[in-house]
Coordinates of C-alpha atoms in Angstrom, one line a residue:
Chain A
X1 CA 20.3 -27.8 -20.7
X2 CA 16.5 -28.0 -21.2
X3 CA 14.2 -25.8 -20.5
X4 CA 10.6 -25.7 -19.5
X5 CA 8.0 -25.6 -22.7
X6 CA 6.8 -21.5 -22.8
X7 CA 3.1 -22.6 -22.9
X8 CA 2.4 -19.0 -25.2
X9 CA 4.1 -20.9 -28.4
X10 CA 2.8 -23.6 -30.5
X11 CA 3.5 -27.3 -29.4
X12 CA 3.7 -28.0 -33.5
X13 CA 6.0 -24.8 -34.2
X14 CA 7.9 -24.6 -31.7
X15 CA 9.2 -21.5 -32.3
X16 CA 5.9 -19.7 -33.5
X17 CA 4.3 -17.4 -30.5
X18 CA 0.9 -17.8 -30.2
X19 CA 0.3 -15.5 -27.2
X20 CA 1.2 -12.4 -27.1
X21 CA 1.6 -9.2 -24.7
X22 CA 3.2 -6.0 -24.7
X23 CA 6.8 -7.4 -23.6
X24 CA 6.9 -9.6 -26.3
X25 CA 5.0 -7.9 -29.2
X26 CA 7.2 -4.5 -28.4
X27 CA 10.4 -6.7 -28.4
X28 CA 9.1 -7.9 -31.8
X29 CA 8.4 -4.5 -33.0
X30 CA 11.8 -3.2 -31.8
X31 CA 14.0 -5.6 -33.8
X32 CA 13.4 -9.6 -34.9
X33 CA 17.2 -10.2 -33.9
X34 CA 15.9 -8.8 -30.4
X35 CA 12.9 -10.4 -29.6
X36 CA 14.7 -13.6 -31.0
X37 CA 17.8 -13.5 -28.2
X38 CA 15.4 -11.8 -25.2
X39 CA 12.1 -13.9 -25.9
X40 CA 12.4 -16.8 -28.4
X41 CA 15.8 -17.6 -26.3
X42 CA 15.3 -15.9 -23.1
X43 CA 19.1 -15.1 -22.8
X44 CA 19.3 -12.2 -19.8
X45 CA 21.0 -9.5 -20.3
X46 CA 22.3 -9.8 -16.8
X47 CA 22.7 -6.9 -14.6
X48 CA 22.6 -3.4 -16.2
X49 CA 20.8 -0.2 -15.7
X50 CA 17.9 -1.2 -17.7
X51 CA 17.4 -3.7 -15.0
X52 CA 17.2 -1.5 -12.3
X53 CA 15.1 0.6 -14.1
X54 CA 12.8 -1.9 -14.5
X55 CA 13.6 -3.4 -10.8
X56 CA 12.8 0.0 -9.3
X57 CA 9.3 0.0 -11.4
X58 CA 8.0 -3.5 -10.6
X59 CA 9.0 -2.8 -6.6
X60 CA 6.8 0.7 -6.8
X61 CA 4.0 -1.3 -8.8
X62 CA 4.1 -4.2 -6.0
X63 CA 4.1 -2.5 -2.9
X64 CA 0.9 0.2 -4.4
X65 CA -0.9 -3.0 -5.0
X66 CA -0.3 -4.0 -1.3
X67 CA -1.5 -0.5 -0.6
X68 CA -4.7 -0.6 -2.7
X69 CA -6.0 -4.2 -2.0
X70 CA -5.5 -3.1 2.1
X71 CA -7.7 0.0 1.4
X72 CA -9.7 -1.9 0.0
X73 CA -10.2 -4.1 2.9
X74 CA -11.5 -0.8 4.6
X75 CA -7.7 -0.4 6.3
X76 CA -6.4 3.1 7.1
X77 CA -4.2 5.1 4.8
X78 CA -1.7 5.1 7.2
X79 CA -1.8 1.8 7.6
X80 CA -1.7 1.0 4.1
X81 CA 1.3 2.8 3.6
X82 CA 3.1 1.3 6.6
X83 CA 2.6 -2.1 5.6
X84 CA 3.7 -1.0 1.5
X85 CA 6.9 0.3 3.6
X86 CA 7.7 -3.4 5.4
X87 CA 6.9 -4.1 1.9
X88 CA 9.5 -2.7 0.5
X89 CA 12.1 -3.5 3.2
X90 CA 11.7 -6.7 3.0
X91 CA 12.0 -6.7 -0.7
X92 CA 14.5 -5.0 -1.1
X93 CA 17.1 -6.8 1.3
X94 CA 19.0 -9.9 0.0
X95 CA 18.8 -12.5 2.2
X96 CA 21.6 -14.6 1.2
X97 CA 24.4 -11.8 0.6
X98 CA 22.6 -10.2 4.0
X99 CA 23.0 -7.1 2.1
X100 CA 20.2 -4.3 0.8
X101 CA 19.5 -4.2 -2.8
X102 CA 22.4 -1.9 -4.4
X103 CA 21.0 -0.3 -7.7
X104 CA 23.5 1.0 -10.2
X105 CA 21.1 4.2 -11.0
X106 CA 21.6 6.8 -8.0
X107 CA 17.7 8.3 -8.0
X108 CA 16.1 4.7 -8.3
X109 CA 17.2 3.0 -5.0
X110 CA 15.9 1.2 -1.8
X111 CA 15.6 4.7 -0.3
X112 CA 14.1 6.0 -3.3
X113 CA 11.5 3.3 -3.5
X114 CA 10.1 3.5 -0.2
X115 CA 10.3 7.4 -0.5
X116 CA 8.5 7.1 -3.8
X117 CA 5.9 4.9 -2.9
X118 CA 4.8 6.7 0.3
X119 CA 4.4 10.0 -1.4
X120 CA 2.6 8.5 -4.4
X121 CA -0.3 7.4 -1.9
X122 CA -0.3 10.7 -0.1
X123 CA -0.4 12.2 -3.7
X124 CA -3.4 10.1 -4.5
X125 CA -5.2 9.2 -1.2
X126 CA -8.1 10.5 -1.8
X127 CA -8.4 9.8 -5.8
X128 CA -11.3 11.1 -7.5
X129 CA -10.5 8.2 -9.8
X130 CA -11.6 5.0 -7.0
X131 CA -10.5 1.3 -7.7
X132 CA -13.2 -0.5 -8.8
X133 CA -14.7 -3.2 -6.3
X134 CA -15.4 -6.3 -9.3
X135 CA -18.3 -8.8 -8.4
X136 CA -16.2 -11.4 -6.2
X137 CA -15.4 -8.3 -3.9
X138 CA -11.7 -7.9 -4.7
X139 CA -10.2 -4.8 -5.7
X140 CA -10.1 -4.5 -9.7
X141 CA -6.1 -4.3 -9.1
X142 CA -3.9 -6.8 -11.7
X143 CA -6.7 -7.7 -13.7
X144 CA -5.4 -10.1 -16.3
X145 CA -7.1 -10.4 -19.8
X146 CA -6.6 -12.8 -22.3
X147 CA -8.2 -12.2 -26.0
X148 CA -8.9 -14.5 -28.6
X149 CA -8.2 -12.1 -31.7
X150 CA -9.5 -14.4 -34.4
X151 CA -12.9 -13.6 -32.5
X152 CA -12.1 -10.2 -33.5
X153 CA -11.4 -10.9 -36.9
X154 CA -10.8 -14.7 -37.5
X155 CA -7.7 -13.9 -40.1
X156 CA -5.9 -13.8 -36.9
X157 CA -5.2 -17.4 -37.1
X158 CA -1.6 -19.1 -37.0
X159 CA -0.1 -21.7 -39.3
X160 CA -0.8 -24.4 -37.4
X161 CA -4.4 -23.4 -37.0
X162 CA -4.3 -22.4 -33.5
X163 CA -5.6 -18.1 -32.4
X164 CA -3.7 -15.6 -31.7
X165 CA -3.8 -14.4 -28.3
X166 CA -3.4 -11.0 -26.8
X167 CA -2.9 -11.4 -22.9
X168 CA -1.9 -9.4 -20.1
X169 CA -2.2 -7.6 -16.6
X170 CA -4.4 -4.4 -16.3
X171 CA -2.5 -2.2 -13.4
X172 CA -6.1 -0.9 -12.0
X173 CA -9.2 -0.3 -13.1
X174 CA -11.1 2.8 -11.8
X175 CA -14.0 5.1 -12.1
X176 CA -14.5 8.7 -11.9
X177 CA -17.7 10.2 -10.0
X178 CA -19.3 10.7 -13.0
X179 CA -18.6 7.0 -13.8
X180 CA -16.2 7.4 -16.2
X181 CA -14.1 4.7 -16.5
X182 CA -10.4 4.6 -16.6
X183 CA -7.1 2.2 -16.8
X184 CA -4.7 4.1 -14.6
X185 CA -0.8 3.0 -15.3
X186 CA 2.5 4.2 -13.2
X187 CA 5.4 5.1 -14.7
X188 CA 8.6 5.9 -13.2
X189 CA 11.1 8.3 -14.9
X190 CA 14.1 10.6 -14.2
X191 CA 12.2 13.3 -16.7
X192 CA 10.5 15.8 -16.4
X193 CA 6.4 15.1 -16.6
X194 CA 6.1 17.7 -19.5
X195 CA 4.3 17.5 -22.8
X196 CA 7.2 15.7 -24.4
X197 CA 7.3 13.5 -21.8
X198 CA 3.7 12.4 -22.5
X199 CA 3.9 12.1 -26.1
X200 CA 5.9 9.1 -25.7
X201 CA 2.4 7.3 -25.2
X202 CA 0.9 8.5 -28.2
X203 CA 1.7 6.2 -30.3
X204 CA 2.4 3.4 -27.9
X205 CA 2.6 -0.5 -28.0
X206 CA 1.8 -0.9 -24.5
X207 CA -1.2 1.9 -23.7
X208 CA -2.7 0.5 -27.1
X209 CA -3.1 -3.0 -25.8
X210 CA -4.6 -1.7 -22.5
X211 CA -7.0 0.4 -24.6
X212 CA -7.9 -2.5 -26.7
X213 CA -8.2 -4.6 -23.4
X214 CA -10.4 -2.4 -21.6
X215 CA -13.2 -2.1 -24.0
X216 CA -13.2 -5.5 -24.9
X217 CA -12.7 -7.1 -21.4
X218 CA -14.5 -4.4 -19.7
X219 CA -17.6 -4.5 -21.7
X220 CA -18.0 -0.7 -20.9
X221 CA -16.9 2.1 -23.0
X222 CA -13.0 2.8 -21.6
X223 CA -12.4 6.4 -21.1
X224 CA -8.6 6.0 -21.8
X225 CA -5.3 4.8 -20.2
X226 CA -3.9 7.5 -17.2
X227 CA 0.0 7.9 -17.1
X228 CA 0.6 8.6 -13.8
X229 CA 4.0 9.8 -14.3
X230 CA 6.2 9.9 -11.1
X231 CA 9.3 11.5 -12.1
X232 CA 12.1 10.2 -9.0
X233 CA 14.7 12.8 -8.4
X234 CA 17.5 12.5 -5.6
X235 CA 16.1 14.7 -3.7
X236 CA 12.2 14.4 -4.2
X237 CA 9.7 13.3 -6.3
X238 CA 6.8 14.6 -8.7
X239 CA 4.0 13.5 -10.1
X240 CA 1.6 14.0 -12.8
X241 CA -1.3 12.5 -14.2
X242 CA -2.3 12.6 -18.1
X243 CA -5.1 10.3 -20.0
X244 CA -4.0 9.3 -23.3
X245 CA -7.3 8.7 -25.1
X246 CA -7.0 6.2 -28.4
X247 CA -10.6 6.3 -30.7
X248 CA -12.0 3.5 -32.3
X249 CA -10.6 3.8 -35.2
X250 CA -6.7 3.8 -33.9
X251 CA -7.8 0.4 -32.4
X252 CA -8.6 -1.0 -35.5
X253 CA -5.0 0.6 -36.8
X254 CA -3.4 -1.3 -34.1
X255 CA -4.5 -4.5 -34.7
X256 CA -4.1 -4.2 -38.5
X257 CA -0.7 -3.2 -38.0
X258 CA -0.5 -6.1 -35.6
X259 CA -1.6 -8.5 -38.4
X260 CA 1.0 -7.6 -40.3
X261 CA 4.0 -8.4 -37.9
X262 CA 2.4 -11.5 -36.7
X263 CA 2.7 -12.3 -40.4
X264 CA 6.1 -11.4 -40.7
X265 CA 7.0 -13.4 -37.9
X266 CA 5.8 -16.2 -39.3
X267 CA 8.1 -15.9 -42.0
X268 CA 10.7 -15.3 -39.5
X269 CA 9.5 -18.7 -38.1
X270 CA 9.5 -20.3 -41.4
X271 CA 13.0 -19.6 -42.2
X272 CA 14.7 -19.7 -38.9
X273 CA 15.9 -16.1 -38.9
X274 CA 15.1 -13.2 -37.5
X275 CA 16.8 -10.2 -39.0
X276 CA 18.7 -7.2 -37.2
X277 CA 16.6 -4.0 -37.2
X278 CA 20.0 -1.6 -36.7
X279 CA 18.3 1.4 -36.7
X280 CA 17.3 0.3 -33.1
X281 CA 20.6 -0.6 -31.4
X282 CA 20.7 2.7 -29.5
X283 CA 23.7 4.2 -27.5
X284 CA 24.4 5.1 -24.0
X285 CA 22.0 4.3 -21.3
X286 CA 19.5 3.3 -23.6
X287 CA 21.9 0.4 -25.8
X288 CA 20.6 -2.2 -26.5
X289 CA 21.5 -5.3 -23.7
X290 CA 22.6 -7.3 -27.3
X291 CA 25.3 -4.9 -28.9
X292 CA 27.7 -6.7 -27.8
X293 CA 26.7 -9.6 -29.4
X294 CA 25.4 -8.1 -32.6
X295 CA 28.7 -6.2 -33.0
X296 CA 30.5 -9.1 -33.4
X297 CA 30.8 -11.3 -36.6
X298 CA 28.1 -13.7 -36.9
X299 CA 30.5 -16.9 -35.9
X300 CA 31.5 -15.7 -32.3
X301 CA 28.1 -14.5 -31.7
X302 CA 27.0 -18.4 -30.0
X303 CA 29.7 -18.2 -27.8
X304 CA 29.1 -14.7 -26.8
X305 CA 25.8 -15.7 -25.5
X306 CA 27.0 -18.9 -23.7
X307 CA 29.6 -17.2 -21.9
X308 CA 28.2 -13.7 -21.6
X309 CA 24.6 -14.5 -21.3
X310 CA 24.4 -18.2 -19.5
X311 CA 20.9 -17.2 -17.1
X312 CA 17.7 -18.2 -19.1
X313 CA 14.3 -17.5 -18.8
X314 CA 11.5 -18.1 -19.6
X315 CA 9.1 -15.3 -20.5
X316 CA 5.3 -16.5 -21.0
X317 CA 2.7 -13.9 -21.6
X318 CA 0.3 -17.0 -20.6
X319 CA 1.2 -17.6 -17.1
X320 CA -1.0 -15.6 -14.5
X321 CA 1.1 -13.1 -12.0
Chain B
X1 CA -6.6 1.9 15.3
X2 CA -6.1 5.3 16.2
X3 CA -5.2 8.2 12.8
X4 CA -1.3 8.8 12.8
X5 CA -1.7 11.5 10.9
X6 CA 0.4 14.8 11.8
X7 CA -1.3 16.3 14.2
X8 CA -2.9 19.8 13.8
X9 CA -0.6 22.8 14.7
X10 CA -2.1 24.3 17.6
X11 CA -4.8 21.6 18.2
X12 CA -4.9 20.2 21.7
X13 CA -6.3 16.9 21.3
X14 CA -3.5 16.3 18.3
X15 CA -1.8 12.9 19.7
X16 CA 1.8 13.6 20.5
X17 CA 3.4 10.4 18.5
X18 CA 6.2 10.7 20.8
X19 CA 3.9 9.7 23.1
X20 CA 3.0 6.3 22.2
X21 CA 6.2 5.1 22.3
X22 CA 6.9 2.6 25.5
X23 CA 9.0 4.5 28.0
X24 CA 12.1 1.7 27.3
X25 CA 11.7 1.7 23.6
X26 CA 15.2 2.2 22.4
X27 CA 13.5 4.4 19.5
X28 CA 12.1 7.1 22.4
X29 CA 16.0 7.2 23.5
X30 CA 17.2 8.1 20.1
X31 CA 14.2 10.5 19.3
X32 CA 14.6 12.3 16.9
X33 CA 16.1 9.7 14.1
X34 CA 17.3 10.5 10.9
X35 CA 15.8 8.4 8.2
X36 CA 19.8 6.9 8.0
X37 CA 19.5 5.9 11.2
X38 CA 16.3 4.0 11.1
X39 CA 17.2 2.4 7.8
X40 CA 20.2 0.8 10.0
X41 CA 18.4 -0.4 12.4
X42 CA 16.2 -2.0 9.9
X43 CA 19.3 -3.2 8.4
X44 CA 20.5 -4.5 11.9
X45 CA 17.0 -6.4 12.3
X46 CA 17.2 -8.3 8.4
X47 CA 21.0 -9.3 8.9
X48 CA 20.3 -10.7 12.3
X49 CA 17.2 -12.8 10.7
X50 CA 14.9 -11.0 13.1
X51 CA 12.7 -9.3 10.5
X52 CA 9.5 -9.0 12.9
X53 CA 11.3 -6.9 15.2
X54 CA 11.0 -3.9 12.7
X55 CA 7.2 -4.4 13.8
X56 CA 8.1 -4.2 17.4
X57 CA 6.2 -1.9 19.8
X58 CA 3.0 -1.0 17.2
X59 CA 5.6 -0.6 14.1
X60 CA 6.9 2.7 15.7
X61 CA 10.1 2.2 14.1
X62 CA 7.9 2.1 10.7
X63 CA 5.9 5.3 11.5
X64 CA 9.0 7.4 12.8
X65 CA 10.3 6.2 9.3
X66 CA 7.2 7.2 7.0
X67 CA 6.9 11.1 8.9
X68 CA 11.0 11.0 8.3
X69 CA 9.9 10.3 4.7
X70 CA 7.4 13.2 5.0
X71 CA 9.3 15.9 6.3
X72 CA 12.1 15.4 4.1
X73 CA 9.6 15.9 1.3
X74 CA 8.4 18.9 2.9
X75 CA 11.9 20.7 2.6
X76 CA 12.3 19.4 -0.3
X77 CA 9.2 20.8 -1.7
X78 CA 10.3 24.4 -0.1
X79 CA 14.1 24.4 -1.2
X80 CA 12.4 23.4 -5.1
X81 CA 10.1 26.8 -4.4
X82 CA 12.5 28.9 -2.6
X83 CA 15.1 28.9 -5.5
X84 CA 15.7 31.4 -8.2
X85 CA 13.7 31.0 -11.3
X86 CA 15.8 30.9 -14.3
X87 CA 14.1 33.1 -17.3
X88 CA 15.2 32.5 -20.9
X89 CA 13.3 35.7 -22.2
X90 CA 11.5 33.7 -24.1
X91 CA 8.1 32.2 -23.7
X92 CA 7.7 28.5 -24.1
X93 CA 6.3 27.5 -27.6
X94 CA 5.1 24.0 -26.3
X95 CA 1.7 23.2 -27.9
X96 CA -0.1 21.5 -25.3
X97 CA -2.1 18.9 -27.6
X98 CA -2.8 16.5 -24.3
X99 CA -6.0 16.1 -22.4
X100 CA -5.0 17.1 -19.1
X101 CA -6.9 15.8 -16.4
X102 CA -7.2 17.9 -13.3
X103 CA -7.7 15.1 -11.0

């Protein structure tokens, strides 16, 4: 079976990423063997709780974007929120089985979505953070950036003499009253929104990049990334909203540190393997989707993935949402 | 459009939601639904392939749904304040080394 060309790696190495976002560069980071199988391959891990964590997330993020770009069309609240609600019903049916979506995780489902979504925009109707209105009058909502880094600093160039790219999709972009600009993110979670919960994001792959992204696509000094945590209980939900400032200088650490594993993947590239980072298999809920493969001797692994693993895609930082 | 918000207590110019809905509405019939109830009918609606009739009669299904949504929050949020603290005789030794924001 073929599959379509990922237009984010070289045409002359084929297997040599050229653009990169937060997916890809943290499944890098995580382990080689990993980003190998779940980019390089795009083998899905087919359906398991990660996936609904993720489903649940992406249906929250979609039907606030609904709500936003309405608002920002001057429509009521209430409105808003009723249309995010049709939204999610919709989404969240299947139209072939005729049956709802079924989530495997029993505080992230349909009920939970919609329940989520509408009390997020109460939470934050009136925002003293506001979406900014960009110059072609739409909202500043998914704003996508890509960066040439060898612009930055032109080491950042691949063997085949091609940039590095660092691309991706800013949630929102928003302004205090005081004009202070900020890159406000949702995240879901069964936690509790405490100070350990926070300091997940400092360090972070991902709140990094949109730091990096903001001043540089922005133009404007970038106050920091917001977490707006929503933590999704059965019965209710809370929320909570931290900025996790970066300086300068832990930019500039970033994209060293960057540098360094775009190099090693290059060797990776060079010799056709990417090696296992077992310290990061984890257990439980938060195994990795490849165990089962990686727990097995390296002659069954193929066939492990053919059978266990047959639904491809094809994940490419470059192609707009 | 006019605000759906929940009305005022007490106010007398607060709409009465009940109110708007058409007199054969099977919704006014069942008044009150539980949010079970509407999220069957919505069911009903997406198996039969009739998805716009959720939006039927000024989407009153949908705002019967979203105050369901809102009043289950609201017990919610008096259950979670109305139960017994538990004390560990200790005070919390969390540093707080964030910025929060109190926005």
């Amino acid at each position: 079976m073929t599959y379509p060309h990922n237009t984010s790696f070289s045409r002359d190495i084929p297997k040599l990423q050229l653009a990169w976002d937060s997916v890809s560069s943290g499944a890098l980071k995580k382990c080689p063997r990993f980003y190998e199988y779940e980019i390089i391959e795009g083998y899905q891990q087919g359906r398991d709780l990660g996936n609904d964590h993720t489903h649940f997330g992406i249906l929250i993020h979609c039907a606030t974007e609904v709500y936003e770009k309405e608002r920002a069309q001057g429509i009521s609240h209430n409105d808003a929120v009723i249309n995010g609600v049709y939204y999610l019903l919709i989404n969240t049916w299947d139209f072939v089985k005729k049956r709802p979506w079924i989530s495997a995780i029993s505080t992230k489902t349909r009920k939970t979505a919609i329940r989520t979504f509408i009390l997020y925009c109460d939470k934050y109707e009136d925002d003293l953070i506001k979406t900014r209105i960009l110059s072609n009058g739409q909202p500043a909502i998914e704003v996508s950036f890509r960066i040439d880094l060898s612009e930055i600093d032109g080491s950042f160039v691949a063997p085949d003499g091609n940039s590095y790219l660092l691309c991706g999709h800013l949630d929102k972009v928003g302004d205090d009253v005081e004009n202070r600009t900020y890159i406000p993110d949702k995240k879901t979670t069964g936690y509790d929104l405490n100070n350990d919960y926070f300091s997940q994001y400092s360090p972070d792959n991902q709140v990094s990049i949109y730091s990096l992204a903001g001043r540089i696509v922005l133009l404007s000094e970038v106050d920091g990334v917001i977490i707006d945590g929503i933590q999704v209980l059965a019965g209710g939900t809370r929320f909570a909203r931290r900025a996790i400032p970066r300086t300068e200088a832990q930019l500039v650490e970033w994209l060293t540190d960057f540098k360094y594993r775009l190099r090693e993947n290059e060797r990776y590239v060079a010799d056709n393997y990417w090696p296992m980072n077992d310290k990061s298999c984890g257990f439980g809920s938060m195994q990795c989707g490849f165990r089962p493969i990686c727990s097995q001797p390296p002659e069954f692994r193929q066939s492990l993935l053919d059978a266990f693993y047959s639904s491809r895609r094809v994940w490419d930082p470059l192609i707009p949402r | 459009m006019a605000d759906l918000r929940p009305p005022l207590e007490g106010s007398p110019d607060a709409p009465d939601l009940q109110d708007t809905l058409m007199e054969d509405s099977p919704l006014r019939e069942a008044d009150p639904m539980a949010l079970e109830e509407l999220l069957d009918r919505v069911n009903d609606y997406l198996v039969a392939g009739t998805p716009a009739r959720i939006r039927e009669n000024d989407d009153a299904l949908l705002i019967k749904m979203v105050e369901g949504f809102r009043e289950e929050a609201r017990e919610w949020v008096q259950k979670e304040k109305d139960k017994p603290r538990r004390g560990t005789g200790r005070k919390s030794k969390e540093i707080d080394m964030s910025q929060a924001l109190d926005l």
